[in-house]
PDB file of C-alpha atoms in Angstrom:
ATOM      1  CA  UNK A 251      84.290 108.236  99.163  1.00  0.00           C
ATOM      2  CA  UNK A 252      85.204 105.032 101.149  1.00  0.00           C
ATOM      3  CA  UNK A 253      88.650 104.152 102.509  1.00  0.00           C
ATOM      4  CA  UNK A 254      90.102 100.630 102.438  1.00  0.00           C
ATOM      5  CA  UNK A 255      92.540 100.955 105.405  1.00  0.00           C
ATOM      6  CA  UNK A 256      94.814  98.869 107.516  1.00  0.00           C
ATOM      7  CA  UNK A 257      98.411  98.685 108.520  1.00  0.00           C
ATOM      8  CA  UNK A 258     101.095  98.053 105.836  1.00  0.00           C
ATOM      9  CA  UNK A 259     100.864  94.681 103.886  1.00  0.00           C
ATOM     10  CA  UNK A 260      97.344  93.950 105.318  1.00  0.00           C
ATOM     11  CA  UNK A 261      95.904  93.342 101.812  1.00  0.00           C
ATOM     12  CA  UNK A 262      94.376  96.698 100.885  1.00  0.00           C
ATOM     13  CA  UNK A 263      95.302  96.668  97.282  1.00  0.00           C
ATOM     14  CA  UNK A 264      94.155  92.928  96.973  1.00  0.00           C
ATOM     15  CA  UNK A 265      90.850  93.700  98.573  1.00  0.00           C
ATOM     16  CA  UNK A 266      90.200  96.700  96.244  1.00  0.00           C
ATOM     17  CA  UNK A 267      91.061  94.495  93.148  1.00  0.00           C
ATOM     18  CA  UNK A 268      88.688  91.831  94.559  1.00  0.00           C
ATOM     19  CA  UNK A 269      86.013  94.542  95.152  1.00  0.00           C
ATOM     20  CA  UNK A 270      86.051  96.396  91.813  1.00  0.00           C
ATOM     21  CA  UNK A 271      84.544  93.579  89.541  1.00  0.00           C
ATOM     22  CA  UNK A 272      81.389  93.428  91.912  1.00  0.00           C
ATOM     23  CA  UNK A 273      81.154  97.296  92.217  1.00  0.00           C
ATOM     24  CA  UNK A 274      81.323  97.809  88.508  1.00  0.00           C
ATOM     25  CA  UNK A 275      78.886  94.918  87.948  1.00  0.00           C
ATOM     26  CA  UNK A 276      76.518  96.954  90.063  1.00  0.00           C
ATOM     27  CA  UNK A 277      76.817  99.744  87.589  1.00  0.00           C
ATOM     28  CA  UNK A 278      79.181 102.019  89.539  1.00  0.00           C
ATOM     29  CA  UNK A 279      81.896 104.138  87.940  1.00  0.00           C
ATOM     30  CA  UNK A 280      84.643 103.572  90.559  1.00  0.00           C
ATOM     31  CA  UNK A 281      87.976 105.510  90.717  1.00  0.00           C
ATOM     32  CA  UNK A 282      90.847 104.765  93.118  1.00  0.00           C
ATOM     33  CA  UNK A 283      93.103 107.125  94.942  1.00  0.00           C
ATOM     34  CA  UNK A 284      96.169 105.495  96.826  1.00  0.00           C
ATOM     35  CA  UNK A 285      98.469 107.230  99.113  1.00  0.00           C
ATOM     36  CA  UNK A 286     102.263 106.214  99.223  1.00  0.00           C
ATOM     37  CA  UNK A 287     104.188 107.087 102.253  1.00  0.00           C
ATOM     38  CA  UNK A 288     107.251 106.950 100.028  1.00  0.00           C
ATOM     39  CA  UNK A 289     108.257 108.666  96.919  1.00  0.00           C
ATOM     40  CA  UNK A 290     107.203 106.558  93.822  1.00  0.00           C
ATOM     41  CA  UNK A 291     108.423 106.157  90.374  1.00  0.00           C
ATOM     42  CA  UNK A 292     105.720 107.670  88.201  1.00  0.00           C
ATOM     43  CA  UNK A 293     106.679 105.893  84.962  1.00  0.00           C
ATOM     44  CA  UNK A 294     109.432 103.055  84.585  1.00  0.00           C
ATOM     45  CA  UNK A 295     113.060 104.208  83.811  1.00  0.00           C
ATOM     46  CA  UNK A 296     113.661 104.034  80.091  1.00  0.00           C
ATOM     47  CA  UNK A 297     110.143 104.704  78.911  1.00  0.00           C
ATOM     48  CA  UNK A 298     109.726 108.072  77.080  1.00  0.00           C
ATOM     49  CA  UNK A 299     107.733 109.783  79.880  1.00  0.00           C
ATOM     50  CA  UNK A 300     110.128 108.197  82.514  1.00  0.00           C
ATOM     51  CA  UNK A 301     113.125 109.724  80.657  1.00  0.00           C
ATOM     52  CA  UNK A 302     111.249 113.148  80.502  1.00  0.00           C
ATOM     53  CA  UNK A 303     110.834 113.097  84.281  1.00  0.00           C
ATOM     54  CA  UNK A 304     114.212 111.945  85.001  1.00  0.00           C
ATOM     55  CA  UNK A 305     115.597 114.794  82.860  1.00  0.00           C
ATOM     56  CA  UNK A 306     113.768 117.336  84.875  1.00  0.00           C
ATOM     57  CA  UNK A 307     110.380 117.906  83.451  1.00  0.00           C
ATOM     58  CA  UNK A 308     108.036 119.486  85.815  1.00  0.00           C
ATOM     59  CA  UNK A 309     105.252 117.461  84.326  1.00  0.00           C
ATOM     60  CA  UNK A 310     104.380 115.056  81.598  1.00  0.00           C
ATOM     61  CA  UNK A 311     101.367 113.281  79.965  1.00  0.00           C
ATOM     62  CA  UNK A 312     100.698 110.402  77.935  1.00  0.00           C
ATOM     63  CA  UNK A 313      97.447 109.266  76.138  1.00  0.00           C
ATOM     64  CA  UNK A 314      95.986 106.699  73.711  1.00  0.00           C
ATOM     65  CA  UNK A 315      92.469 106.288  72.337  1.00  0.00           C
ATOM     66  CA  UNK A 316      90.941 105.242  75.586  1.00  0.00           C
ATOM     67  CA  UNK A 317      92.959 106.520  78.589  1.00  0.00           C
ATOM     68  CA  UNK A 318      95.553 109.201  79.609  1.00  0.00           C
ATOM     69  CA  UNK A 319      97.821 109.791  82.434  1.00  0.00           C
ATOM     70  CA  UNK A 320      99.263 113.206  83.812  1.00  0.00           C
ATOM     71  CA  UNK A 321     102.208 113.251  86.187  1.00  0.00           C
ATOM     72  CA  UNK A 322     103.263 116.645  87.622  1.00  0.00           C
ATOM     73  CA  UNK A 323     105.529 117.497  90.473  1.00  0.00           C
ATOM     74  CA  UNK A 324     104.099 119.365  93.540  1.00  0.00           C
ATOM     75  CA  UNK A 325     102.113 118.869  96.895  1.00  0.00           C
ATOM     76  CA  UNK A 326      98.620 117.227  96.658  1.00  0.00           C
ATOM     77  CA  UNK A 327      96.386 115.581  99.011  1.00  0.00           C
ATOM     78  CA  UNK A 328      93.503 113.184  98.529  1.00  0.00           C
ATOM     79  CA  UNK A 329      90.957 115.996  98.051  1.00  0.00           C
ATOM     80  CA  UNK A 330      92.885 117.329  95.097  1.00  0.00           C
ATOM     81  CA  UNK A 331      92.918 113.943  93.514  1.00  0.00           C
ATOM     82  CA  UNK A 332      89.275 113.139  94.166  1.00  0.00           C
ATOM     83  CA  UNK A 333      88.452 116.347  92.375  1.00  0.00           C
ATOM     84  CA  UNK A 334      89.909 114.716  89.151  1.00  0.00           C
ATOM     85  CA  UNK A 335      86.994 112.217  89.204  1.00  0.00           C
ATOM     86  CA  UNK A 336      83.741 114.351  89.169  1.00  0.00           C
ATOM     87  CA  UNK A 337      81.880 111.666  87.029  1.00  0.00           C
ATOM     88  CA  UNK A 338      82.900 108.871  89.415  1.00  0.00           C
ATOM     89  CA  UNK A 339      80.092 107.318  91.491  1.00  0.00           C
ATOM     90  CA  UNK A 340      82.572 106.061  94.087  1.00  0.00           C
ATOM     91  CA  UNK A 341      86.154 106.905  94.988  1.00  0.00           C
ATOM     92  CA  UNK A 342      87.999 104.131  96.891  1.00  0.00           C
ATOM     93  CA  UNK A 343      90.874 105.451  98.959  1.00  0.00           C
ATOM     94  CA  UNK A 344      93.636 103.180  99.644  1.00  0.00           C
ATOM     95  CA  UNK A 345      95.049 103.796 103.105  1.00  0.00           C
ATOM     96  CA  UNK A 346      94.002 106.808 105.115  1.00  0.00           C
ATOM     97  CA  UNK A 347      93.568 104.720 108.432  1.00  0.00           C
ATOM     98  CA  UNK A 348      93.617 107.810 110.632  1.00  0.00           C
ATOM     99  CA  UNK A 349      91.098 109.763 108.567  1.00  0.00           C
ATOM    100  CA  UNK A 350      87.444 110.482 109.075  1.00  0.00           C
ATOM    101  CA  UNK A 351      86.464 108.871 105.800  1.00  0.00           C
ATOM    102  CA  UNK A 352      83.896 105.856 106.124  1.00  0.00           C
ATOM    103  CA  UNK A 353      86.094 102.808 105.785  1.00  0.00           C
ATOM    104  CA  UNK A 354      86.746  99.154 105.667  1.00  0.00           C
ATOM    105  CA  UNK A 355      89.676  98.183 107.992  1.00  0.00           C
ATOM    106  CA  UNK A 356      91.789  94.996 107.372  1.00  0.00           C
ATOM    107  CA  UNK A 357      93.152  93.289 110.289  1.00  0.00           C
ATOM    108  CA  UNK A 358      94.744  89.935 109.191  1.00  0.00           C
ATOM    109  CA  UNK A 359      96.530  87.107 110.938  1.00  0.00           C
ATOM    110  CA  UNK A 360     100.358  87.422 110.899  1.00  0.00           C
ATOM    111  CA  UNK A 361      99.971  91.092 109.992  1.00  0.00           C
ATOM    112  CA  UNK A 362      98.306  92.873 112.830  1.00  0.00           C
ATOM    113  CA  UNK A 363      95.996  91.665 115.677  1.00  0.00           C
ATOM    114  CA  UNK A 364      93.880  94.795 116.592  1.00  0.00           C
ATOM    115  CA  UNK A 365      91.877  97.763 114.826  1.00  0.00           C
ATOM    116  CA  UNK A 366      93.984 101.088 114.408  1.00  0.00           C
ATOM    117  CA  UNK A 367      91.091 103.018 113.106  1.00  0.00           C
ATOM    118  CA  UNK A 368      88.625 105.013 114.892  1.00  0.00           C
ATOM    119  CA  UNK A 369      85.544 102.800 115.391  1.00  0.00           C
ATOM    120  CA  UNK A 370      83.022 105.418 114.417  1.00  0.00           C
ATOM    121  CA  UNK A 371      84.538 105.510 111.041  1.00  0.00           C
ATOM    122  CA  UNK A 372      84.314 101.930 110.222  1.00  0.00           C
ATOM    123  CA  UNK A 373      81.771 100.493 107.944  1.00  0.00           C
ATOM    124  CA  UNK A 374      83.090  96.892 108.615  1.00  0.00           C
ATOM    125  CA  UNK A 375      86.260  95.098 110.100  1.00  0.00           C
ATOM    126  CA  UNK A 376      87.639  92.758 107.295  1.00  0.00           C
ATOM    127  CA  UNK A 377      89.377  90.054 109.332  1.00  0.00           C
ATOM    128  CA  UNK A 378      90.283  86.356 109.655  1.00  0.00           C
ATOM    129  CA  UNK A 379      90.833  86.772 113.431  1.00  0.00           C
ATOM    130  CA  UNK A 380      88.343  86.373 116.132  1.00  0.00           C
ATOM    131  CA  UNK A 381      88.207  89.970 116.563  1.00  0.00           C
ATOM    132  CA  UNK A 382      85.328  92.423 117.115  1.00  0.00           C
ATOM    133  CA  UNK A 383      84.884  96.166 117.516  1.00  0.00           C
ATOM    134  CA  UNK A 384      81.582  97.092 119.236  1.00  0.00           C
ATOM    135  CA  UNK A 385      78.992  98.246 116.743  1.00  0.00           C
ATOM    136  CA  UNK A 386      80.944  97.300 113.850  1.00  0.00           C
ATOM    137  CA  UNK A 387      80.209  94.191 111.656  1.00  0.00           C
ATOM    138  CA  UNK A 388      83.072  91.725 111.013  1.00  0.00           C
ATOM    139  CA  UNK A 389      83.432  90.026 107.554  1.00  0.00           C
ATOM    140  CA  UNK A 390      85.901  87.735 106.029  1.00  0.00           C
ATOM    141  CA  UNK A 391      88.491  88.807 103.439  1.00  0.00           C
ATOM    142  CA  UNK A 392      86.185  88.487 100.460  1.00  0.00           C
ATOM    143  CA  UNK A 393      85.719  91.035  97.639  1.00  0.00           C
ATOM    144  CA  UNK A 394      82.064  90.282  97.063  1.00  0.00           C
ATOM    145  CA  UNK A 395      81.158  90.718 100.744  1.00  0.00           C
ATOM    146  CA  UNK A 396      83.207  93.738 101.158  1.00  0.00           C
ATOM    147  CA  UNK A 397      81.676  95.384  98.030  1.00  0.00           C
ATOM    148  CA  UNK A 398      78.191  94.395  99.293  1.00  0.00           C
ATOM    149  CA  UNK A 399      79.062  96.430 102.573  1.00  0.00           C
ATOM    150  CA  UNK A 400      80.035  99.534 100.538  1.00  0.00           C
ATOM    151  CA  UNK A 401      76.923  99.179  98.274  1.00  0.00           C
ATOM    152  CA  UNK A 402      74.758  98.874 101.367  1.00  0.00           C
ATOM    153  CA  UNK A 403      76.473 102.001 102.673  1.00  0.00           C
ATOM    154  CA  UNK A 404      75.908 103.983  99.496  1.00  0.00           C
ATOM    155  CA  UNK A 405      72.308 102.886  99.543  1.00  0.00           C
ATOM    156  CA  UNK A 406      71.576 103.971 103.275  1.00  0.00           C
ATOM    157  CA  UNK A 407      73.404 107.408 102.170  1.00  0.00           C
ATOM    158  CA  UNK A 408      71.097 107.824  99.191  1.00  0.00           C
ATOM    159  CA  UNK A 409      73.854 107.756  96.833  1.00  0.00           C
ATOM    160  CA  UNK A 410      72.828 104.638  94.586  1.00  0.00           C
TER     161      UNK A 410
END
């Protein structure tokens, strides 16, 4: 597990999307888990599964020949969701800035100006500012460079 963290609107989703092609090209099966601090609409209103949930279904599922989605009401945390991906080589967690997970933290001009994560959890600081955290490498906002930091970490941990 590696978290991609930062304050709201720092570019976490964009960075993950830019990293994924590089991680999958390295042969990894990568899953993602995102925390939403608000409630979210699990399916668009008007779709069949959206109508089911809106009408009071406790859970619903949809599938086709290559993928599926299950939505159910109830409390859950990232550990519960990680358990759904036992075959994944890597789970990228979006958010979780105050967690103990190893992480990349985004600090971007016009959005934030300082690290908010515990330095001991940082694999790298992803920033466009002249900002350093002692003992933590700083890299630009670049999916390939960020993916390489994660691959290097997995290699050091013996997980590649």
